[in-house]
Amino acid sequence: MTGMPDLGVRRGRGRPPHLTRFLLLLAAILLCHAQPPDIVLTGTFSGSDNHTYREVPFKVPAGTGRITIELSYSGRDQRTVIDLGLFDPERFRGWGGGKQGAVSLSETDATPSYLPGPIRAGRWKLLLGVPNIRPGVRSDFTAKIYFERSGAAPAVSTFSSAPLRAGPAWYRGDLHLHTGHSDGSCISQSGQTVPCPAFKIVSAAADRHLDFIAVTDHNSTSHYGALRELQPYFDRLLIIPGREITTFEGHANVFGTTEFIDFRAGSASVPTMNDVFRQVEKLHALISVNHPNDPTGEECMGCRWLAANADLSRVQAVEAVNGGNAEGPLAGIPFWEAQLNRGIHLTGIGGSDTHNPDDKSRAGVGYPTTVVQAAELSERRILEGIRAGNVFIDVEGRPDRLLEMTAASVGATVEMGGTLKAPMGATIHVSVHATQLNGAITEVIQDGRTVSPLSEPAIKAADFRQSFDMAADGGRHWIRVNIRNREGRLLIVGNPIYW
Ligand SMILES: [Zn+2]
Ligand SMILES: [Zn+2]
């Protein structure tokens, strides 16, 4: 180890003067970090440091779940190169060499070149190598280090520090996919059925031009490492960390955390499903009941939702459409509507539950697609959009179909997922906007029953608007729409507006 000339360690939370605070904030915004760095390590290399290594220690506080490091340095124009590696208190954690970009490590996933594993409190060390610095050249380096507390939701996305696309839009995705990290399989080079690598399913979703996916292997957390590696390559397809909590009394997808969730509902460690929900709440993640009406037994173990005393007001969504089961005995819509009738506001979503990325049938990736109105294409905003409920399910997963619905009463207007205050006798004016559904039929459902407020329910143009009025009776109600083709097949499943 060489000497440590003018090595400065500044605590990022040490009340800097206003200007410094402003510059830190500006830099943080530019880097898409919601917080300034927790530690800034600085130092200088000179020509005499050529072909040397330097260890730069820093302290990781207890309770840290993720470390992110950004290294920058001057002198690149004079061909200075500084390599980066890392040791935790016990072992070597990686060597990225001169690769550019931020490094992120957690228990479950790490930037390629680095090892996932426990983020132990204590003395960690950056390892800086100098493969080239010219005689007489001085290069200053800055390493910004961010600590994310265990259980914190990511400011933007788990696998990307910036949104993949800016601005509000309807974003399309598949929220239920499996890889070889659970029981997803595909055909190998020699024709064998093998555990399918994550790359294949993500690639299949990209081929379907989806905006986002959640990979939801059963109870596992091992796929997050693979997904972190894939996100920079798939820079138009947001990858959301998901997991199918798979219990003996039901399945539920959890989105937006990479931390372990004890799935053993009914065991001594997790007595009831509500104890699963409690863990999800602590992790600020989103949970959705999957295929609640599937059969259960030796064909599909624990597949039907049987968790008798589960408090579904602690759940945010339900998989109203799983794969090709939009209707029929396995459909999830009746379960969903029964919860809505109990006054529980759940967003209806869809997921293909694909276990084979090569399946190009109507059971493959993107059938159905969940379409979410979100402020930008990031994990945080997509999950916020699902919570808010301005969402519809496109059963056939087309790239251009759209359903928008608003309801207005007493001066207020809400979209799907919203709640209106409508006193007895008030008129509720409902507007429906559908695109690329010419010739289809709008079906209006109030409190689980089909009603006929539209004198002419047919959609008569590729861009079509319909409206109708309902009368409030002072009671609690919800309304949503389906769109069916002329043969009655379900094409679009809308989410409710409540009053
Ligand atoms: Zn399942
Ligand atoms: Zn599944």
JSON list of C-alpha atoms in Angstrom, two decimals, residues 246-405:
[
{"chain": "A", "resi": 246, "resn": "THR", "atom": "CA", "xyz": [-45.79, -19.73, -2.78]},
{"chain": "A", "resi": 247, "resn": "THR", "atom": "CA", "xyz": [-47.52, -21.20, 0.25]},
{"chain": "A", "resi": 248, "resn": "PHE", "atom": "CA", "xyz": [-49.69, -24.23, 0.89]},
{"chain": "A", "resi": 249, "resn": "GLU", "atom": "CA", "xyz": [-52.74, -21.96, 1.13]},
{"chain": "A", "resi": 250, "resn": "GLY", "atom": "CA", "xyz": [-52.25, -19.62, -1.81]},
{"chain": "A", "resi": 251, "resn": "HIS", "atom": "CA", "xyz": [-49.81, -17.81, -4.08]},
{"chain": "A", "resi": 252, "resn": "ALA", "atom": "CA", "xyz": [-49.18, -14.05, -4.13]},
{"chain": "A", "resi": 253, "resn": "ASN", "atom": "CA", "xyz": [-46.74, -11.97, -6.15]},
{"chain": "A", "resi": 254, "resn": "VAL", "atom": "CA", "xyz": [-44.59, -9.43, -4.32]},
{"chain": "A", "resi": 255, "resn": "PHE", "atom": "CA", "xyz": [-43.05, -6.60, -6.33]},
{"chain": "A", "resi": 256, "resn": "GLY", "atom": "CA", "xyz": [-40.35, -4.08, -5.49]},
{"chain": "A", "resi": 257, "resn": "THR", "atom": "CA", "xyz": [-38.02, -5.74, -2.99]},
{"chain": "A", "resi": 258, "resn": "THR", "atom": "CA", "xyz": [-35.06, -8.11, -3.20]},
{"chain": "A", "resi": 259, "resn": "GLU", "atom": "CA", "xyz": [-34.98, -8.96, 0.50]},
{"chain": "A", "resi": 260, "resn": "PHE", "atom": "CA", "xyz": [-35.91, -12.35, 1.92]},
{"chain": "A", "resi": 261, "resn": "ILE", "atom": "CA", "xyz": [-39.56, -12.86, 2.84]},
{"chain": "A", "resi": 262, "resn": "ASP", "atom": "CA", "xyz": [-40.34, -15.85, 5.01]},
{"chain": "A", "resi": 263, "resn": "PHE", "atom": "CA", "xyz": [-43.01, -17.64, 2.96]},
{"chain": "A", "resi": 264, "resn": "ARG", "atom": "CA", "xyz": [-43.73, -20.48, 5.40]},
{"chain": "A", "resi": 265, "resn": "ALA", "atom": "CA", "xyz": [-47.33, -19.42, 6.17]},
{"chain": "A", "resi": 266, "resn": "GLY", "atom": "CA", "xyz": [-48.85, -21.84, 8.63]},
{"chain": "A", "resi": 267, "resn": "SER", "atom": "CA", "xyz": [-45.51, -22.69, 10.27]},
{"chain": "A", "resi": 268, "resn": "ALA", "atom": "CA", "xyz": [-44.16, -21.71, 13.67]},
{"chain": "A", "resi": 269, "resn": "SER", "atom": "CA", "xyz": [-42.07, -18.92, 12.11]},
{"chain": "A", "resi": 270, "resn": "VAL", "atom": "CA", "xyz": [-44.93, -17.44, 10.06]},
{"chain": "A", "resi": 271, "resn": "PRO", "atom": "CA", "xyz": [-48.20, -18.51, 11.73]},
{"chain": "A", "resi": 272, "resn": "THR", "atom": "CA", "xyz": [-50.62, -16.96, 9.22]},
{"chain": "A", "resi": 273, "resn": "MET", "atom": "CA", "xyz": [-50.75, -15.25, 5.84]},
{"chain": "A", "resi": 274, "resn": "ASN", "atom": "CA", "xyz": [-51.13, -11.95, 7.70]},
{"chain": "A", "resi": 275, "resn": "ASP", "atom": "CA", "xyz": [-47.55, -12.47, 8.95]},
{"chain": "A", "resi": 276, "resn": "VAL", "atom": "CA", "xyz": [-46.46, -12.65, 5.30]},
{"chain": "A", "resi": 277, "resn": "PHE", "atom": "CA", "xyz": [-48.34, -9.38, 4.66]},
{"chain": "A", "resi": 278, "resn": "ARG", "atom": "CA", "xyz": [-46.62, -7.77, 7.66]},
{"chain": "A", "resi": 279, "resn": "GLN", "atom": "CA", "xyz": [-43.18, -8.55, 6.20]},
{"chain": "A", "resi": 280, "resn": "VAL", "atom": "CA", "xyz": [-44.20, -7.11, 2.83]},
{"chain": "A", "resi": 281, "resn": "GLU", "atom": "CA", "xyz": [-45.43, -3.89, 4.48]},
{"chain": "A", "resi": 282, "resn": "LYS", "atom": "CA", "xyz": [-42.13, -3.48, 6.34]},
{"chain": "A", "resi": 283, "resn": "LEU", "atom": "CA", "xyz": [-40.29, -3.76, 3.02]},
{"chain": "A", "resi": 284, "resn": "HIS", "atom": "CA", "xyz": [-42.58, -1.14, 1.38]},
{"chain": "A", "resi": 285, "resn": "ALA", "atom": "CA", "xyz": [-43.34, -3.65, -1.36]},
{"chain": "A", "resi": 286, "resn": "LEU", "atom": "CA", "xyz": [-46.57, -4.39, -3.22]},
{"chain": "A", "resi": 287, "resn": "ILE", "atom": "CA", "xyz": [-48.44, -7.69, -2.96]},
{"chain": "A", "resi": 288, "resn": "SER", "atom": "CA", "xyz": [-51.01, -9.20, -5.31]},
{"chain": "A", "resi": 289, "resn": "VAL", "atom": "CA", "xyz": [-53.05, -12.39, -4.79]},
{"chain": "A", "resi": 290, "resn": "ASN", "atom": "CA", "xyz": [-52.39, -14.75, -7.72]},
{"chain": "A", "resi": 291, "resn": "HIS", "atom": "CA", "xyz": [-54.82, -16.96, -9.65]},
{"chain": "A", "resi": 292, "resn": "PRO", "atom": "CA", "xyz": [-57.18, -17.15, -6.65]},
{"chain": "A", "resi": 293, "resn": "ASN", "atom": "CA", "xyz": [-59.58, -19.55, -8.35]},
{"chain": "A", "resi": 294, "resn": "ASP", "atom": "CA", "xyz": [-57.08, -22.10, -9.68]},
{"chain": "A", "resi": 295, "resn": "PRO", "atom": "CA", "xyz": [-57.59, -25.72, -8.70]},
{"chain": "A", "resi": 296, "resn": "THR", "atom": "CA", "xyz": [-55.46, -26.93, -5.85]},
{"chain": "A", "resi": 297, "resn": "GLY", "atom": "CA", "xyz": [-54.12, -30.40, -5.15]},
{"chain": "A", "resi": 298, "resn": "GLU", "atom": "CA", "xyz": [-51.46, -32.60, -6.71]},
{"chain": "A", "resi": 299, "resn": "GLU", "atom": "CA", "xyz": [-51.88, -30.84, -10.08]},
{"chain": "A", "resi": 300, "resn": "CYS", "atom": "CA", "xyz": [-51.15, -27.43, -8.64]},
{"chain": "A", "resi": 301, "resn": "MET", "atom": "CA", "xyz": [-50.09, -27.29, -5.02]},
{"chain": "A", "resi": 302, "resn": "GLY", "atom": "CA", "xyz": [-51.45, -24.43, -2.97]},
{"chain": "A", "resi": 303, "resn": "CYS", "atom": "CA", "xyz": [-52.65, -22.70, -6.12]},
{"chain": "A", "resi": 304, "resn": "ARG", "atom": "CA", "xyz": [-56.16, -21.74, -4.98]},
{"chain": "A", "resi": 305, "resn": "TRP", "atom": "CA", "xyz": [-56.40, -18.90, -2.46]},
{"chain": "A", "resi": 306, "resn": "LEU", "atom": "CA", "xyz": [-57.49, -20.67, 0.73]},
{"chain": "A", "resi": 307, "resn": "ALA", "atom": "CA", "xyz": [-55.92, -18.42, 3.38]},
{"chain": "A", "resi": 308, "resn": "ALA", "atom": "CA", "xyz": [-59.10, -18.17, 5.43]},
{"chain": "A", "resi": 309, "resn": "ASN", "atom": "CA", "xyz": [-58.31, -15.32, 7.81]},
{"chain": "A", "resi": 310, "resn": "ALA", "atom": "CA", "xyz": [-56.04, -13.32, 5.50]},
{"chain": "A", "resi": 311, "resn": "ASP", "atom": "CA", "xyz": [-56.80, -9.61, 5.84]},
{"chain": "A", "resi": 312, "resn": "LEU", "atom": "CA", "xyz": [-57.06, -8.62, 2.17]},
{"chain": "A", "resi": 313, "resn": "SER", "atom": "CA", "xyz": [-57.28, -4.94, 3.04]},
{"chain": "A", "resi": 314, "resn": "ARG", "atom": "CA", "xyz": [-53.49, -5.28, 3.44]},
{"chain": "A", "resi": 315, "resn": "VAL", "atom": "CA", "xyz": [-53.16, -6.40, -0.21]},
{"chain": "A", "resi": 316, "resn": "GLN", "atom": "CA", "xyz": [-52.96, -3.93, -3.10]},
{"chain": "A", "resi": 317, "resn": "ALA", "atom": "CA", "xyz": [-53.85, -6.04, -6.14]},
{"chain": "A", "resi": 318, "resn": "VAL", "atom": "CA", "xyz": [-55.29, -9.28, -7.38]},
{"chain": "A", "resi": 319, "resn": "GLU", "atom": "CA", "xyz": [-54.39, -11.25, -10.49]},
{"chain": "A", "resi": 320, "resn": "ALA", "atom": "CA", "xyz": [-57.78, -10.95, -12.16]},
{"chain": "A", "resi": 321, "resn": "VAL", "atom": "CA", "xyz": [-56.42, -12.56, -15.35]},
{"chain": "A", "resi": 322, "resn": "ASN", "atom": "CA", "xyz": [-53.78, -15.32, -15.18]},
{"chain": "A", "resi": 323, "resn": "GLY", "atom": "CA", "xyz": [-52.56, -16.52, -18.59]},
{"chain": "A", "resi": 324, "resn": "GLY", "atom": "CA", "xyz": [-55.46, -17.49, -20.83]},
{"chain": "A", "resi": 325, "resn": "ASN", "atom": "CA", "xyz": [-57.93, -17.69, -17.94]},
{"chain": "A", "resi": 326, "resn": "ALA", "atom": "CA", "xyz": [-59.81, -14.43, -18.41]},
{"chain": "A", "resi": 327, "resn": "GLU", "atom": "CA", "xyz": [-63.13, -16.28, -18.14]},
{"chain": "A", "resi": 328, "resn": "GLY", "atom": "CA", "xyz": [-64.37, -19.73, -17.29]},
{"chain": "A", "resi": 329, "resn": "PRO", "atom": "CA", "xyz": [-64.14, -21.77, -14.10]},
{"chain": "A", "resi": 330, "resn": "LEU", "atom": "CA", "xyz": [-60.55, -20.69, -13.35]},
{"chain": "A", "resi": 331, "resn": "ALA", "atom": "CA", "xyz": [-61.07, -16.95, -13.85]},
{"chain": "A", "resi": 332, "resn": "GLY", "atom": "CA", "xyz": [-59.94, -14.64, -11.05]},
{"chain": "A", "resi": 333, "resn": "ILE", "atom": "CA", "xyz": [-62.44, -11.88, -11.82]},
{"chain": "A", "resi": 334, "resn": "PRO", "atom": "CA", "xyz": [-65.28, -13.26, -9.57]},
{"chain": "A", "resi": 335, "resn": "PHE", "atom": "CA", "xyz": [-62.87, -13.43, -6.58]},
{"chain": "A", "resi": 336, "resn": "TRP", "atom": "CA", "xyz": [-61.71, -9.87, -7.30]},
{"chain": "A", "resi": 337, "resn": "GLU", "atom": "CA", "xyz": [-65.25, -8.52, -7.60]},
{"chain": "A", "resi": 338, "resn": "ALA", "atom": "CA", "xyz": [-66.28, -10.29, -4.37]},
{"chain": "A", "resi": 339, "resn": "GLN", "atom": "CA", "xyz": [-63.53, -8.32, -2.56]},
{"chain": "A", "resi": 340, "resn": "LEU", "atom": "CA", "xyz": [-64.66, -5.07, -4.23]},
{"chain": "A", "resi": 341, "resn": "ASN", "atom": "CA", "xyz": [-68.18, -5.79, -2.99]},
{"chain": "A", "resi": 342, "resn": "ARG", "atom": "CA", "xyz": [-66.77, -6.17, 0.54]},
{"chain": "A", "resi": 343, "resn": "GLY", "atom": "CA", "xyz": [-65.40, -2.63, 0.22]},
{"chain": "A", "resi": 344, "resn": "ILE", "atom": "CA", "xyz": [-61.77, -3.70, -0.30]},
{"chain": "A", "resi": 345, "resn": "HIS", "atom": "CA", "xyz": [-60.16, -1.62, -3.04]},
{"chain": "A", "resi": 346, "resn": "LEU", "atom": "CA", "xyz": [-57.87, -3.94, -5.03]},
{"chain": "A", "resi": 347, "resn": "THR", "atom": "CA", "xyz": [-56.33, -3.16, -8.40]},
{"chain": "A", "resi": 348, "resn": "GLY", "atom": "CA", "xyz": [-57.05, -5.90, -10.93]},
{"chain": "A", "resi": 349, "resn": "ILE", "atom": "CA", "xyz": [-53.87, -6.86, -12.80]},
{"chain": "A", "resi": 350, "resn": "GLY", "atom": "CA", "xyz": [-52.82, -9.64, -15.16]},
{"chain": "A", "resi": 351, "resn": "GLY", "atom": "CA", "xyz": [-49.84, -11.92, -15.61]},
{"chain": "A", "resi": 352, "resn": "SER", "atom": "CA", "xyz": [-48.98, -14.58, -18.15]},
{"chain": "A", "resi": 353, "resn": "ASP", "atom": "CA", "xyz": [-47.42, -16.95, -15.58]},
{"chain": "A", "resi": 354, "resn": "THR", "atom": "CA", "xyz": [-45.20, -18.09, -18.42]},
{"chain": "A", "resi": 355, "resn": "HIS", "atom": "CA", "xyz": [-42.82, -20.91, -17.52]},
{"chain": "A", "resi": 356, "resn": "ASN", "atom": "CA", "xyz": [-41.36, -21.24, -21.02]},
{"chain": "A", "resi": 357, "resn": "PRO", "atom": "CA", "xyz": [-40.11, -18.21, -22.98]},
{"chain": "A", "resi": 358, "resn": "ASP", "atom": "CA", "xyz": [-40.29, -20.13, -26.26]},
{"chain": "A", "resi": 359, "resn": "ASP", "atom": "CA", "xyz": [-44.07, -20.50, -25.88]},
{"chain": "A", "resi": 360, "resn": "LYS", "atom": "CA", "xyz": [-45.38, -18.25, -28.65]},
{"chain": "A", "resi": 361, "resn": "SER", "atom": "CA", "xyz": [-49.00, -19.23, -28.02]},
{"chain": "A", "resi": 362, "resn": "ARG", "atom": "CA", "xyz": [-51.65, -17.21, -26.24]},
{"chain": "A", "resi": 363, "resn": "ALA", "atom": "CA", "xyz": [-50.12, -18.53, -23.01]},
{"chain": "A", "resi": 364, "resn": "GLY", "atom": "CA", "xyz": [-46.75, -16.93, -23.71]},
{"chain": "A", "resi": 365, "resn": "VAL", "atom": "CA", "xyz": [-45.06, -13.78, -22.47]},
{"chain": "A", "resi": 366, "resn": "GLY", "atom": "CA", "xyz": [-47.34, -10.73, -22.60]},
{"chain": "A", "resi": 367, "resn": "TYR", "atom": "CA", "xyz": [-50.66, -12.65, -22.66]},
{"chain": "A", "resi": 368, "resn": "PRO", "atom": "CA", "xyz": [-52.26, -10.83, -20.92]},
{"chain": "A", "resi": 369, "resn": "THR", "atom": "CA", "xyz": [-50.60, -7.44, -20.64]},
{"chain": "A", "resi": 370, "resn": "THR", "atom": "CA", "xyz": [-51.20, -5.11, -17.71]},
{"chain": "A", "resi": 371, "resn": "VAL", "atom": "CA", "xyz": [-51.33, -1.47, -18.83]},
{"chain": "A", "resi": 372, "resn": "VAL", "atom": "CA", "xyz": [-50.51, 1.10, -16.14]},
{"chain": "A", "resi": 373, "resn": "GLN", "atom": "CA", "xyz": [-50.79, 4.88, -16.20]},
{"chain": "A", "resi": 374, "resn": "ALA", "atom": "CA", "xyz": [-47.51, 5.95, -14.57]},
{"chain": "A", "resi": 375, "resn": "ALA", "atom": "CA", "xyz": [-45.55, 9.18, -14.19]},
{"chain": "A", "resi": 376, "resn": "GLU", "atom": "CA", "xyz": [-42.45, 7.64, -15.81]},
{"chain": "A", "resi": 377, "resn": "LEU", "atom": "CA", "xyz": [-40.97, 4.24, -16.66]},
{"chain": "A", "resi": 378, "resn": "SER", "atom": "CA", "xyz": [-39.37, 3.39, -13.31]},
{"chain": "A", "resi": 379, "resn": "GLU", "atom": "CA", "xyz": [-40.07, 0.70, -10.75]},
{"chain": "A", "resi": 380, "resn": "ARG", "atom": "CA", "xyz": [-41.23, 3.22, -8.18]},
{"chain": "A", "resi": 381, "resn": "ARG", "atom": "CA", "xyz": [-43.70, 4.93, -10.53]},
{"chain": "A", "resi": 382, "resn": "ILE", "atom": "CA", "xyz": [-45.05, 1.72, -12.09]},
{"chain": "A", "resi": 383, "resn": "LEU", "atom": "CA", "xyz": [-45.75, 0.30, -8.63]},
{"chain": "A", "resi": 384, "resn": "GLU", "atom": "CA", "xyz": [-47.31, 3.62, -7.57]},
{"chain": "A", "resi": 385, "resn": "GLY", "atom": "CA", "xyz": [-49.48, 3.41, -10.68]},
{"chain": "A", "resi": 386, "resn": "ILE", "atom": "CA", "xyz": [-50.66, -0.08, -9.76]},
{"chain": "A", "resi": 387, "resn": "ARG", "atom": "CA", "xyz": [-51.47, 1.07, -6.21]},
{"chain": "A", "resi": 388, "resn": "ALA", "atom": "CA", "xyz": [-53.41, 4.05, -7.62]},
{"chain": "A", "resi": 389, "resn": "GLY", "atom": "CA", "xyz": [-55.42, 1.71, -9.88]},
{"chain": "A", "resi": 390, "resn": "ASN", "atom": "CA", "xyz": [-55.52, 3.62, -13.16]},
{"chain": "A", "resi": 391, "resn": "VAL", "atom": "CA", "xyz": [-54.82, 0.30, -14.84]},
{"chain": "A", "resi": 392, "resn": "PHE", "atom": "CA", "xyz": [-56.46, -2.02, -17.35]},
{"chain": "A", "resi": 393, "resn": "ILE", "atom": "CA", "xyz": [-55.74, -5.54, -18.53]},
{"chain": "A", "resi": 394, "resn": "ASP", "atom": "CA", "xyz": [-55.33, -6.17, -22.25]},
{"chain": "A", "resi": 395, "resn": "VAL", "atom": "CA", "xyz": [-56.23, -9.85, -22.50]},
{"chain": "A", "resi": 396, "resn": "GLU", "atom": "CA", "xyz": [-54.72, -10.25, -25.98]},
{"chain": "A", "resi": 397, "resn": "GLY", "atom": "CA", "xyz": [-51.66, -8.13, -25.19]},
{"chain": "A", "resi": 398, "resn": "ARG", "atom": "CA", "xyz": [-51.93, -5.81, -28.20]},
{"chain": "A", "resi": 399, "resn": "PRO", "atom": "CA", "xyz": [-49.45, -2.92, -28.42]},
{"chain": "A", "resi": 400, "resn": "ASP", "atom": "CA", "xyz": [-51.97, -0.13, -29.08]},
{"chain": "A", "resi": 401, "resn": "ARG", "atom": "CA", "xyz": [-55.30, -0.77, -27.35]},
{"chain": "A", "resi": 402, "resn": "LEU", "atom": "CA", "xyz": [-56.34, 1.75, -24.75]},
{"chain": "A", "resi": 403, "resn": "LEU", "atom": "CA", "xyz": [-59.10, 2.10, -22.18]},
{"chain": "A", "resi": 404, "resn": "GLU", "atom": "CA", "xyz": [-59.55, 5.30, -20.20]},
{"chain": "A", "resi": 405, "resn": "MET", "atom": "CA", "xyz": [-62.46, 5.98, -17.87]}
]
